[in-house]
PDB file of C-alpha atoms in Angstrom:
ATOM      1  CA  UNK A   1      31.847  23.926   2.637  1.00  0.00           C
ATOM      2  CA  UNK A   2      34.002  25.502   5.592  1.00  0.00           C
ATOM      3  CA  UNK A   3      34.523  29.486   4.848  1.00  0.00           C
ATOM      4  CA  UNK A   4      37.301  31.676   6.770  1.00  0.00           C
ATOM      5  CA  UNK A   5      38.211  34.941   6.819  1.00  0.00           C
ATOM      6  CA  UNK A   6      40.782  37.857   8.110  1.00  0.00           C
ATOM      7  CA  UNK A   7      39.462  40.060  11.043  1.00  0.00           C
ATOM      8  CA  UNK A   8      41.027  43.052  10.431  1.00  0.00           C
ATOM      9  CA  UNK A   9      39.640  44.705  13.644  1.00  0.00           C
ATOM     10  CA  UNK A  10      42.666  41.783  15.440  1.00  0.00           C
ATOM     11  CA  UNK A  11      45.670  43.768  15.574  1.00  0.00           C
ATOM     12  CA  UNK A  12      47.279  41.471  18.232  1.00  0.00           C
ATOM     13  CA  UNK A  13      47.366  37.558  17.882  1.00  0.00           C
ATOM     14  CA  UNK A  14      45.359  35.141  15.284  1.00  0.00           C
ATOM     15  CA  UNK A  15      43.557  37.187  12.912  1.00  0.00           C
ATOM     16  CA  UNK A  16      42.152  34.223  11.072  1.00  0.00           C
ATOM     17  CA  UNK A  17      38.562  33.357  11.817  1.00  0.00           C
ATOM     18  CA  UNK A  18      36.746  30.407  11.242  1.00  0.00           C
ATOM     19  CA  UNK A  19      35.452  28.124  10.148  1.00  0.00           C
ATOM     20  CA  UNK A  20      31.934  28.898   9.712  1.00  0.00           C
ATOM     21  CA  UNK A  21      29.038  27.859   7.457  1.00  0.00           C
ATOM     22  CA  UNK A  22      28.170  30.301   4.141  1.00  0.00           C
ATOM     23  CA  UNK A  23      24.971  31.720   6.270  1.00  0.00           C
ATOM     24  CA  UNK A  24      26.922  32.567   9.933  1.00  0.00           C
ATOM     25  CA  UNK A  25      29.269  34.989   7.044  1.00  0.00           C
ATOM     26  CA  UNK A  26      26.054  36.380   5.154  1.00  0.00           C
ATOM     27  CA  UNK A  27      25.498  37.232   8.630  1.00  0.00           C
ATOM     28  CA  UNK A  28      28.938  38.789   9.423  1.00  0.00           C
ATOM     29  CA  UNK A  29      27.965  40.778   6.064  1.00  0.00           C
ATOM     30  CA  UNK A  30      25.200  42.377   7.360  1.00  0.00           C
ATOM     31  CA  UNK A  31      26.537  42.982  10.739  1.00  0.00           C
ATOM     32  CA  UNK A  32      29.333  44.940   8.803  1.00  0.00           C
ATOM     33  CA  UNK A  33      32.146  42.615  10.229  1.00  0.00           C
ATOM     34  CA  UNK A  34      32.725  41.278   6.514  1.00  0.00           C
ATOM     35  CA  UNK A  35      33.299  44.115   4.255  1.00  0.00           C
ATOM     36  CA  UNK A  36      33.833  43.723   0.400  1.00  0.00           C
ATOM     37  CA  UNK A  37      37.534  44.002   1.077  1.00  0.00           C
ATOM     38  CA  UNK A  38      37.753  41.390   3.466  1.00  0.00           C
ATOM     39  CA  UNK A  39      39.700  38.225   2.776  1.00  0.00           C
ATOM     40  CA  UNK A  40      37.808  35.162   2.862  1.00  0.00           C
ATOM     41  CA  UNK A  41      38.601  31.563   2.089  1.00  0.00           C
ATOM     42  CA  UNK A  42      36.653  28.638   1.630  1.00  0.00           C
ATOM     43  CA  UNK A  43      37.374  24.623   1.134  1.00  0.00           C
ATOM     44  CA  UNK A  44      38.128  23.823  -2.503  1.00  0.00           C
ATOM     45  CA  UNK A  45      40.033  27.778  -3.133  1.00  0.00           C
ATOM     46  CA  UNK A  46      43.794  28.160  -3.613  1.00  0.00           C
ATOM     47  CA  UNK A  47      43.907  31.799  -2.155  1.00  0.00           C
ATOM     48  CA  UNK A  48      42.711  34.054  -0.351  1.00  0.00           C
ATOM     49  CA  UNK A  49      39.922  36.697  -1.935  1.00  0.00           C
ATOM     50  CA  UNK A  50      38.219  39.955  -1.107  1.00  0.00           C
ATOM     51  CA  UNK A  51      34.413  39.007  -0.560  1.00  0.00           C
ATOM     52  CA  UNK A  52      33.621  41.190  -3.323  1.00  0.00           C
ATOM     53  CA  UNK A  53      34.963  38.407  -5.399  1.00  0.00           C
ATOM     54  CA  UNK A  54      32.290  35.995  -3.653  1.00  0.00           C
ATOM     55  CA  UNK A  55      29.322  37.982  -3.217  1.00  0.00           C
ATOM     56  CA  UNK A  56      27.017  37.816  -6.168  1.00  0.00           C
ATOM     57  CA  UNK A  57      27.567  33.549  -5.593  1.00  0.00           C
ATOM     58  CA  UNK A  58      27.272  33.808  -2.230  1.00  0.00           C
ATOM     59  CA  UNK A  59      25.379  36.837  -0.809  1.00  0.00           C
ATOM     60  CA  UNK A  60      22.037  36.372   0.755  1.00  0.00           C
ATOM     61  CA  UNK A  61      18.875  35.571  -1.605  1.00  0.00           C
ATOM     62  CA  UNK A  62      16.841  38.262  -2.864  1.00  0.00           C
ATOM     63  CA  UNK A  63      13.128  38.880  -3.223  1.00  0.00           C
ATOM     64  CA  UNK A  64      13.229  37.225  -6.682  1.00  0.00           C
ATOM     65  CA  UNK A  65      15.332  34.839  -5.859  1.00  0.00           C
ATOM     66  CA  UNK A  66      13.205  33.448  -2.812  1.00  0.00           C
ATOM     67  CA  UNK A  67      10.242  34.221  -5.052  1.00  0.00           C
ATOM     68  CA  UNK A  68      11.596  31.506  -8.056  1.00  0.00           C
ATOM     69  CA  UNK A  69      12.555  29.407  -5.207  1.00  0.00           C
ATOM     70  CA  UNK A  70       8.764  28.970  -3.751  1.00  0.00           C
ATOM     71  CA  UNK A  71       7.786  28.897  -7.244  1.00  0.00           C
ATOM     72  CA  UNK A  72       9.897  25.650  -8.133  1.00  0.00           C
ATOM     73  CA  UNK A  73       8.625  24.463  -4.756  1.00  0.00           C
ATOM     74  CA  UNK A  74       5.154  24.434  -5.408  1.00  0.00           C
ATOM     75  CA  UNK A  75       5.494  23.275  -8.970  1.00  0.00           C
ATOM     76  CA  UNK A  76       7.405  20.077  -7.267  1.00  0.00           C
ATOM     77  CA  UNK A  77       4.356  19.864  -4.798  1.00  0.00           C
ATOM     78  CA  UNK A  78       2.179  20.096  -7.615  1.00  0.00           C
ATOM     79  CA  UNK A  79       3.753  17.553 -10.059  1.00  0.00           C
ATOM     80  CA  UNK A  80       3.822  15.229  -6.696  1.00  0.00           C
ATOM     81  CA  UNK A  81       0.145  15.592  -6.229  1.00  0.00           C
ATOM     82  CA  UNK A  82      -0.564  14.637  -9.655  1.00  0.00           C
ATOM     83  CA  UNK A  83       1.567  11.649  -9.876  1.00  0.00           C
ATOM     84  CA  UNK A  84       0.270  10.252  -6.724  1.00  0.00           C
ATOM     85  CA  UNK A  85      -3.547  10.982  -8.500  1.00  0.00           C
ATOM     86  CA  UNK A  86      -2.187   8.972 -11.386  1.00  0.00           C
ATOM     87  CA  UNK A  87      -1.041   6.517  -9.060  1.00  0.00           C
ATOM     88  CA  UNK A  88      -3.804   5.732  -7.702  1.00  0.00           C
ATOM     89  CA  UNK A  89      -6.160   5.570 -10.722  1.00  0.00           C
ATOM     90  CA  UNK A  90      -3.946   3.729 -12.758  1.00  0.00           C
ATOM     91  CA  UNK A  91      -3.811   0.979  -9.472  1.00  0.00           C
ATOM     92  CA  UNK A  92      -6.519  -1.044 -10.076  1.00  0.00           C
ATOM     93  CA  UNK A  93      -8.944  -3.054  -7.455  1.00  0.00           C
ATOM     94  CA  UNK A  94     -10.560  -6.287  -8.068  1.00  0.00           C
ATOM     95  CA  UNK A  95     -14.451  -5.238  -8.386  1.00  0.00           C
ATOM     96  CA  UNK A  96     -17.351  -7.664  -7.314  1.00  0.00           C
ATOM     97  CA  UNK A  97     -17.802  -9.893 -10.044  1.00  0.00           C
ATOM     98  CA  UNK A  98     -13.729 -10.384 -10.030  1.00  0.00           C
ATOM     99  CA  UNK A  99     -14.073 -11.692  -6.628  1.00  0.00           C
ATOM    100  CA  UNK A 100     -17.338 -13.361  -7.014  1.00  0.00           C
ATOM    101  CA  UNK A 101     -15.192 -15.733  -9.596  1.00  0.00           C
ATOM    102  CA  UNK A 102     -12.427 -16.496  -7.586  1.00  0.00           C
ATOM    103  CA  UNK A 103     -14.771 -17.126  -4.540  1.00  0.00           C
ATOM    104  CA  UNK A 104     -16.837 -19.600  -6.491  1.00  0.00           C
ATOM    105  CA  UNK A 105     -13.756 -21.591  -7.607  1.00  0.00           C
ATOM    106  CA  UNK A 106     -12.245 -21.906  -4.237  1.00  0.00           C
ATOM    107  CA  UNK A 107     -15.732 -22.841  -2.783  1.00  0.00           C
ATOM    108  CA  UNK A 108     -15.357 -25.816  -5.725  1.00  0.00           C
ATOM    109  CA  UNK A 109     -12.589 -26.360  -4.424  1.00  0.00           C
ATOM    110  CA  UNK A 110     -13.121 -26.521  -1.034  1.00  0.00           C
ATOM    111  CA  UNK A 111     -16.256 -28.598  -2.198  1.00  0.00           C
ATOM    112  CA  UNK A 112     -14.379 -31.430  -3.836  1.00  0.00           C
ATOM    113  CA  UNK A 113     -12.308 -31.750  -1.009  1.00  0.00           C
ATOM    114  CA  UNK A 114     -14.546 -31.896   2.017  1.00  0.00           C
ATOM    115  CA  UNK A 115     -16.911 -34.246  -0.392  1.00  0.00           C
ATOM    116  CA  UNK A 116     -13.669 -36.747  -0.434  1.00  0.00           C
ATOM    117  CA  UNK A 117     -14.315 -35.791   3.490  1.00  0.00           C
ATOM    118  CA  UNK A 118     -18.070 -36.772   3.288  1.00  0.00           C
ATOM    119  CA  UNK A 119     -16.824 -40.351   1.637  1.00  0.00           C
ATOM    120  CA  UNK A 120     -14.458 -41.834   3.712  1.00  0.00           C
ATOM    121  CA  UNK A 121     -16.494 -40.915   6.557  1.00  0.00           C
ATOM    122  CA  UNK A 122     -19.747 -42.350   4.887  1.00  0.00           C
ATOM    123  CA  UNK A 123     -18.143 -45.352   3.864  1.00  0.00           C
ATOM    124  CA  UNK A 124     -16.121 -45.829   7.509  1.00  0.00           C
ATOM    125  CA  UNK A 125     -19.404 -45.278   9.122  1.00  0.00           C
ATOM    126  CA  UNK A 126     -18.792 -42.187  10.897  1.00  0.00           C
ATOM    127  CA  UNK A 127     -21.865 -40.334   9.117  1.00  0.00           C
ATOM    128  CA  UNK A 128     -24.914 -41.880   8.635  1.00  0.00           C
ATOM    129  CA  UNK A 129     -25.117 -41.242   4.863  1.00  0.00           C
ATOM    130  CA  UNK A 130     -28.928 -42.279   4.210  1.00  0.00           C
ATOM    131  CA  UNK A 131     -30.003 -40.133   6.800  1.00  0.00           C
ATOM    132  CA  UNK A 132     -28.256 -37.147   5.681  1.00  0.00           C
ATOM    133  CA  UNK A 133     -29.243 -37.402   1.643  1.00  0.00           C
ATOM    134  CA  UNK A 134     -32.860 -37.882   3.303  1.00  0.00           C
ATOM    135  CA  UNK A 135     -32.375 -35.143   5.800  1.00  0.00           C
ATOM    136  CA  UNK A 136     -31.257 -32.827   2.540  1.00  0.00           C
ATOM    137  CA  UNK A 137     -33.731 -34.239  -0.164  1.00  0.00           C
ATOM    138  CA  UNK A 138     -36.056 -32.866   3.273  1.00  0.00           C
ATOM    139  CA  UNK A 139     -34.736 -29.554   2.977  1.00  0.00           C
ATOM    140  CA  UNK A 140     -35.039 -29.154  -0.386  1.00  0.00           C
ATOM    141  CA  UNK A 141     -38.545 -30.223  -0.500  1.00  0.00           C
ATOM    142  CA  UNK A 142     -39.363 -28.122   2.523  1.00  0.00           C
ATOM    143  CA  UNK A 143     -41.209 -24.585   2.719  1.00  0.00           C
ATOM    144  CA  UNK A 144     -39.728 -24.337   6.635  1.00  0.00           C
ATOM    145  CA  UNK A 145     -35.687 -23.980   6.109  1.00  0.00           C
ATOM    146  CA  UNK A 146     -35.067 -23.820   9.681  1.00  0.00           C
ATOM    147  CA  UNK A 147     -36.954 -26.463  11.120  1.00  0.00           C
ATOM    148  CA  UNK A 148     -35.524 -28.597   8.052  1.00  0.00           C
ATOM    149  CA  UNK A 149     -31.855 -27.478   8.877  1.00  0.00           C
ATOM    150  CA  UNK A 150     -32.201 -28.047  12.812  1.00  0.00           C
ATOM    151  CA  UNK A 151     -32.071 -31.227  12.473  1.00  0.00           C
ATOM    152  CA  UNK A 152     -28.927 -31.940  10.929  1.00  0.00           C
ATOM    153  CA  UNK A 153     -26.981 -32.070  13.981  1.00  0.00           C
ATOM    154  CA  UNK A 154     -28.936 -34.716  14.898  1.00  0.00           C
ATOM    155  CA  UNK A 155     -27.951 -37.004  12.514  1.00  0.00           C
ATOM    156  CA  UNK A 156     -24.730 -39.479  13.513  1.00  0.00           C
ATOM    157  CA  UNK A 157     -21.321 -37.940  12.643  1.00  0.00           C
ATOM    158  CA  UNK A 158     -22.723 -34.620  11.098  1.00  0.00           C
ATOM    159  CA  UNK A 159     -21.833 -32.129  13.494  1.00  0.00           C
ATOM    160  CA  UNK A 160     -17.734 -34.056  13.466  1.00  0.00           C
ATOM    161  CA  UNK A 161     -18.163 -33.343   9.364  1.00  0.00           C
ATOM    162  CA  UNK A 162     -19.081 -29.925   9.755  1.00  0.00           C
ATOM    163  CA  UNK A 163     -16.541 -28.894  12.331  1.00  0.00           C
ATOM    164  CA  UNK A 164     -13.835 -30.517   9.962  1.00  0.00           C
ATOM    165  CA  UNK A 165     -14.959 -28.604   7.145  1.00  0.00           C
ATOM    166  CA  UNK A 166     -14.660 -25.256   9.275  1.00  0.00           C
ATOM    167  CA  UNK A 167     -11.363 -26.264  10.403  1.00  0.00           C
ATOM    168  CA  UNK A 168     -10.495 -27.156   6.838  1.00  0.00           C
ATOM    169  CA  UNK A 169     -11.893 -23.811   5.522  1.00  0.00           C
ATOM    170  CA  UNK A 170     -10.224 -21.725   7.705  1.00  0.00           C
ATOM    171  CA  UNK A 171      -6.875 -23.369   6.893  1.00  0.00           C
ATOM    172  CA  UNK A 172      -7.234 -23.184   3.317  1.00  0.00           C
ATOM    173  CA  UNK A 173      -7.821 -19.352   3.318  1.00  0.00           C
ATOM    174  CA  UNK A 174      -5.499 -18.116   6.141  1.00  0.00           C
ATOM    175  CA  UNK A 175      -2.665 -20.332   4.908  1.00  0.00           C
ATOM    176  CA  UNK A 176      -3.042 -19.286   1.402  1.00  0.00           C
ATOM    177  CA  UNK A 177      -3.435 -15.430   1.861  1.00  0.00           C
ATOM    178  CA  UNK A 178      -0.313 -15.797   4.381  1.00  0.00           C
ATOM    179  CA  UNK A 179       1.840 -17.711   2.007  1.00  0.00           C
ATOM    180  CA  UNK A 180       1.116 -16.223  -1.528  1.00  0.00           C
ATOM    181  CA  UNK A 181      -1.679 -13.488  -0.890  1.00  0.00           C
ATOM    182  CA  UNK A 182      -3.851 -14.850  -3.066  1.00  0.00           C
ATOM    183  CA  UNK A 183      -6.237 -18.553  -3.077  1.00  0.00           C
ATOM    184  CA  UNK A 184      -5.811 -20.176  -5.923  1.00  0.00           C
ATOM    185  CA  UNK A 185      -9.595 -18.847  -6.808  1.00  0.00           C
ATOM    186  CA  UNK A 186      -7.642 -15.373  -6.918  1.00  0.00           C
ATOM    187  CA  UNK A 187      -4.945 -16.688  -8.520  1.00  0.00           C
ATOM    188  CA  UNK A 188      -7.183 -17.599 -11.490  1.00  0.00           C
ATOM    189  CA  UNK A 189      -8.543 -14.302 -12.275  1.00  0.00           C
ATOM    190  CA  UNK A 190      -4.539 -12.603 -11.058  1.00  0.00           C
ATOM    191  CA  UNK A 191      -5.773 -10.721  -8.066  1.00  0.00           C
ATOM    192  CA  UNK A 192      -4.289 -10.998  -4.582  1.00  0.00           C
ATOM    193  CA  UNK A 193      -4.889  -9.169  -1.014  1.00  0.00           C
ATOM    194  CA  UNK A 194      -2.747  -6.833   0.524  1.00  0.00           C
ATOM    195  CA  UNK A 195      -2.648  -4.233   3.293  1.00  0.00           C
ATOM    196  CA  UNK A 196      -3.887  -0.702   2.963  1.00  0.00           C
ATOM    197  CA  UNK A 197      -0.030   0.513   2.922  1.00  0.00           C
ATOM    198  CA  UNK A 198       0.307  -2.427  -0.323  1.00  0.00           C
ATOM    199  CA  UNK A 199       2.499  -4.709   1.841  1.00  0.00           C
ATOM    200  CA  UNK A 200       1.804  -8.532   2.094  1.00  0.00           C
ATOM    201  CA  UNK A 201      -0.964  -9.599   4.466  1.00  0.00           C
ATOM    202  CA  UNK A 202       1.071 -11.995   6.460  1.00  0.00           C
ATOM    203  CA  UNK A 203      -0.057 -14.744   9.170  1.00  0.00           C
ATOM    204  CA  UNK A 204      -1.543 -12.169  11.743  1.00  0.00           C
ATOM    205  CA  UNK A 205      -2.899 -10.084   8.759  1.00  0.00           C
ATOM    206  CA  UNK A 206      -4.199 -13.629   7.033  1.00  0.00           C
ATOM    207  CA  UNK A 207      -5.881 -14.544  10.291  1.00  0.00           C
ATOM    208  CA  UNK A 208      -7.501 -11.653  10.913  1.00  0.00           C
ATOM    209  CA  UNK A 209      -8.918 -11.274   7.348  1.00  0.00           C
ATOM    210  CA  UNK A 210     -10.377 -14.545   7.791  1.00  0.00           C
ATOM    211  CA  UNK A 211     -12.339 -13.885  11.269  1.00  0.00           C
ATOM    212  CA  UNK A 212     -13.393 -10.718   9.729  1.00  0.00           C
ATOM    213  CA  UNK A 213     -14.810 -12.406   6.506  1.00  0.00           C
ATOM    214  CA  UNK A 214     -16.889 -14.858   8.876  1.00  0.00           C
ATOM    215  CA  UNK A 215     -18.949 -11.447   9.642  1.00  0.00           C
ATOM    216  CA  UNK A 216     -19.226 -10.674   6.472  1.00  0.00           C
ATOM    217  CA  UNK A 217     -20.460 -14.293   5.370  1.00  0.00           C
ATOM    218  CA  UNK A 218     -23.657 -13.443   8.180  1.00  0.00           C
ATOM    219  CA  UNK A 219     -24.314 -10.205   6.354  1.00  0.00           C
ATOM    220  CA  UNK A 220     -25.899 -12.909   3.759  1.00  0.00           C
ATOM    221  CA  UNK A 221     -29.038 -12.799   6.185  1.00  0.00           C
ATOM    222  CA  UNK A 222     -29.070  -9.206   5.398  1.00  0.00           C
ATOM    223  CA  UNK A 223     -29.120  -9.482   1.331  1.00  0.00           C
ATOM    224  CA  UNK A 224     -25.494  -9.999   1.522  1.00  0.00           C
ATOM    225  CA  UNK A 225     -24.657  -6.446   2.412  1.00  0.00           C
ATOM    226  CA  UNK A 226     -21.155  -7.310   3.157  1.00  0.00           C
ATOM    227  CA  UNK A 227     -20.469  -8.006   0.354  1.00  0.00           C
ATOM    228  CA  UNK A 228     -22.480  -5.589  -1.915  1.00  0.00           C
ATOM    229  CA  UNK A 229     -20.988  -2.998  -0.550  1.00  0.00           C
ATOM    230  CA  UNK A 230     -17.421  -3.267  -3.067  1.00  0.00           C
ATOM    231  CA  UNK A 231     -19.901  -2.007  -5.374  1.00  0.00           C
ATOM    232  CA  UNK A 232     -20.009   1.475  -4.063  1.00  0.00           C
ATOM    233  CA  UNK A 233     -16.338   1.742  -2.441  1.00  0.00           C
ATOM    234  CA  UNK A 234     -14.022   3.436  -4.309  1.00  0.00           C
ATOM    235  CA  UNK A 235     -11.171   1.029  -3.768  1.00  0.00           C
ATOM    236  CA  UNK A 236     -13.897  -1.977  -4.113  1.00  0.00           C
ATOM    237  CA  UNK A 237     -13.455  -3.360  -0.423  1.00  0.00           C
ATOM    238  CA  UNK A 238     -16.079  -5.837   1.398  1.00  0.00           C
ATOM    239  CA  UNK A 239     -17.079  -5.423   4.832  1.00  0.00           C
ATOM    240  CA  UNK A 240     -13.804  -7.786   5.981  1.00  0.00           C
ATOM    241  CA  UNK A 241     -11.723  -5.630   3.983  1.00  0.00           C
ATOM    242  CA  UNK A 242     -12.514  -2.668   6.155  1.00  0.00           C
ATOM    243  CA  UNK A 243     -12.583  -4.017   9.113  1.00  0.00           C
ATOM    244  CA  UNK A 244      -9.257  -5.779   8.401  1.00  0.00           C
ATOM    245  CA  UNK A 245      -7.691  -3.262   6.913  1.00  0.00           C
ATOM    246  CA  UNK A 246      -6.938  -4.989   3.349  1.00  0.00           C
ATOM    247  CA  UNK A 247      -7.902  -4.191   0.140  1.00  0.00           C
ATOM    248  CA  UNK A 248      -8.006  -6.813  -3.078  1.00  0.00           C
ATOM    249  CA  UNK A 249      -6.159  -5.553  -6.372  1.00  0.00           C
ATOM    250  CA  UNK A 250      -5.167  -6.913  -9.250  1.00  0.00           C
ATOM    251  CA  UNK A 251      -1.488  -8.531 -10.399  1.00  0.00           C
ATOM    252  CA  UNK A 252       1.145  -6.111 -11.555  1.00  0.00           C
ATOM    253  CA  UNK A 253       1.397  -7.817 -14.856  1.00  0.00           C
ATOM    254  CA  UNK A 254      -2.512  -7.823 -15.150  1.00  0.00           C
ATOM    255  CA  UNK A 255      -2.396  -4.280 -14.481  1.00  0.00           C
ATOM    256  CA  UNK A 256      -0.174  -3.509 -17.133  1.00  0.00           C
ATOM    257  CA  UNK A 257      -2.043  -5.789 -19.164  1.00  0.00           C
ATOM    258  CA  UNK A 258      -4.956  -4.529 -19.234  1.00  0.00           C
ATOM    259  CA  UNK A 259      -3.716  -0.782 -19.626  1.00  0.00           C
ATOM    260  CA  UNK A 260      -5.495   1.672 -21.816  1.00  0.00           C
ATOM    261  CA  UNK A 261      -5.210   0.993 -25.514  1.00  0.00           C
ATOM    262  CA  UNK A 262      -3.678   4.848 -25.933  1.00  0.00           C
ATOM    263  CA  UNK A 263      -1.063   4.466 -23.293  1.00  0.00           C
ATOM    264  CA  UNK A 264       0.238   0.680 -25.264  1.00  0.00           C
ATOM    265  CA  UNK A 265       0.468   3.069 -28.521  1.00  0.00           C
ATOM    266  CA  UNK A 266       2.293   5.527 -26.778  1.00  0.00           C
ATOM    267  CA  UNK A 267       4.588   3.445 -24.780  1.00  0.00           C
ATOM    268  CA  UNK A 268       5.365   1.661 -28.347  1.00  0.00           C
ATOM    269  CA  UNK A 269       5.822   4.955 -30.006  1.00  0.00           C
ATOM    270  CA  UNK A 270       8.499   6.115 -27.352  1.00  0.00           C
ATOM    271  CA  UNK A 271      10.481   2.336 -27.790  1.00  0.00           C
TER     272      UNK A 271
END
């Protein structure tokens, strides 16, 4: 809104000031340039009026008015922070034995397919077979797991198996958290990773994960710390998550789901 007004102090030439914003003429007010018989216009008006006729719209806030105006403001702050609080609890993050199932199905997974793996190369002759089943009936019987396991890589075509399963591994868990967020282990139980801000993961952010997790999986030396620790976090993140900057939630429609039994009745009682 452009205001104007008559300078009555002009005898000589254009009288008509302007334009000028509604605080540069509370200003002119209290300089005294603006009295309350002063003509002033502003966008929107047919005619010119005294200021009088503007001034208890228009004048300058007073204590109570600034005082109801930082009032409203911090009530708006307030009712912010508490949505935001409500926010958050009502967002809901997978919790360990959540994850624990949809790791176990995609490690089925992953098992069924590198065992298809294990055959062809068994029956092409790649891996010596025998040896291996003896090598692991061995470790199974054995009270030494290290000497038992150390000498796997000794046996034909092992070592090729186990860097195709890595390879194989890696793809099915950066490709799938890329792609759709979620493995199809998470899929399962409706949970899927995002970042910290709630956006999708991505390649980079799929990649990254992954290499992170591979720490996490040597934590199992340590009682499996890495992953015990989504006990105790408050938005239930392993040691990957952390590092990677991800956290693992469930679905929307799970969420909503799986909402409190008072909030259903009164969302039913408002339809």
């Amino acid at each position: 809104m452009k205001w104007y007004f008559i300078d009555e102090s002009i005898t000589d030439g254009e009288r008509r000031q302007g334009p000028y914003s509604i605080d540069e003429i509370r200003e002119f007010v209290n300089q005294g340039k603006i009295t309350e018989t002063t003509l002033v216009w502003h966008s929107g008006e047919e005619d010119w009026k005294p200021w009088s006729a503007y001034k208890d719209e228009f004048s300058a806030p007073d204590d109570a008015d600034l005082a109801r105006e930082e009032l409203l403001e911090n009530t708006i702050k307030a009712l912010e922070e508490v949505m935001k609080k409500e926010q958050f609890a009502r967002y809901r993050y997978a919790g360990f034995f959540t994850r624990a199932a949809a790791y176990i199905v995609d490690n089925l997974i992953l098992g069924f397919i590198c065992g298809g793996i294990l055959f062809i190369l068994s029956a092409t002759g790649v891996v010596d077979f025998p040896a291996l089943q003896e090598a692991l009936n061995s470790l199974a019987d054995s009270a030494s797991t290290t000497e038992a396991v150390s000498k796997l890589p000794s046996i034909r075509g092992v070592s090729l198996f186990m860097g195709i399963l890595n390879v194989i591994q890696a793809l099915y868990f950066i490709i799938f958290h890329a792609i759709y967020s979620a493995t199809p282990g998470k899929m399962l139980v409706h949970i899927h990773v995002e970042t910290r801000e709630g956006a999708k993961i991505g390649w980079g952010g799929a990649t990254a994960r992954y290499l992170c997790s591979i720490l996490t999986q040597m934590t199992l030396f340590f009682y499996g710390l890495g992953y015990l620790i989504v006990c105790i976090d408050p938005r239930r993140r392993a040691l990957h998550d952390w590092i990677a900057r991800t956290s693992v939630v469930f679905n929307e429609e799970a969420r909503i789901s799986k909402a409190p039994r008072s909030e259903s009745n009164d969302e039913s009682k408002e339809n």
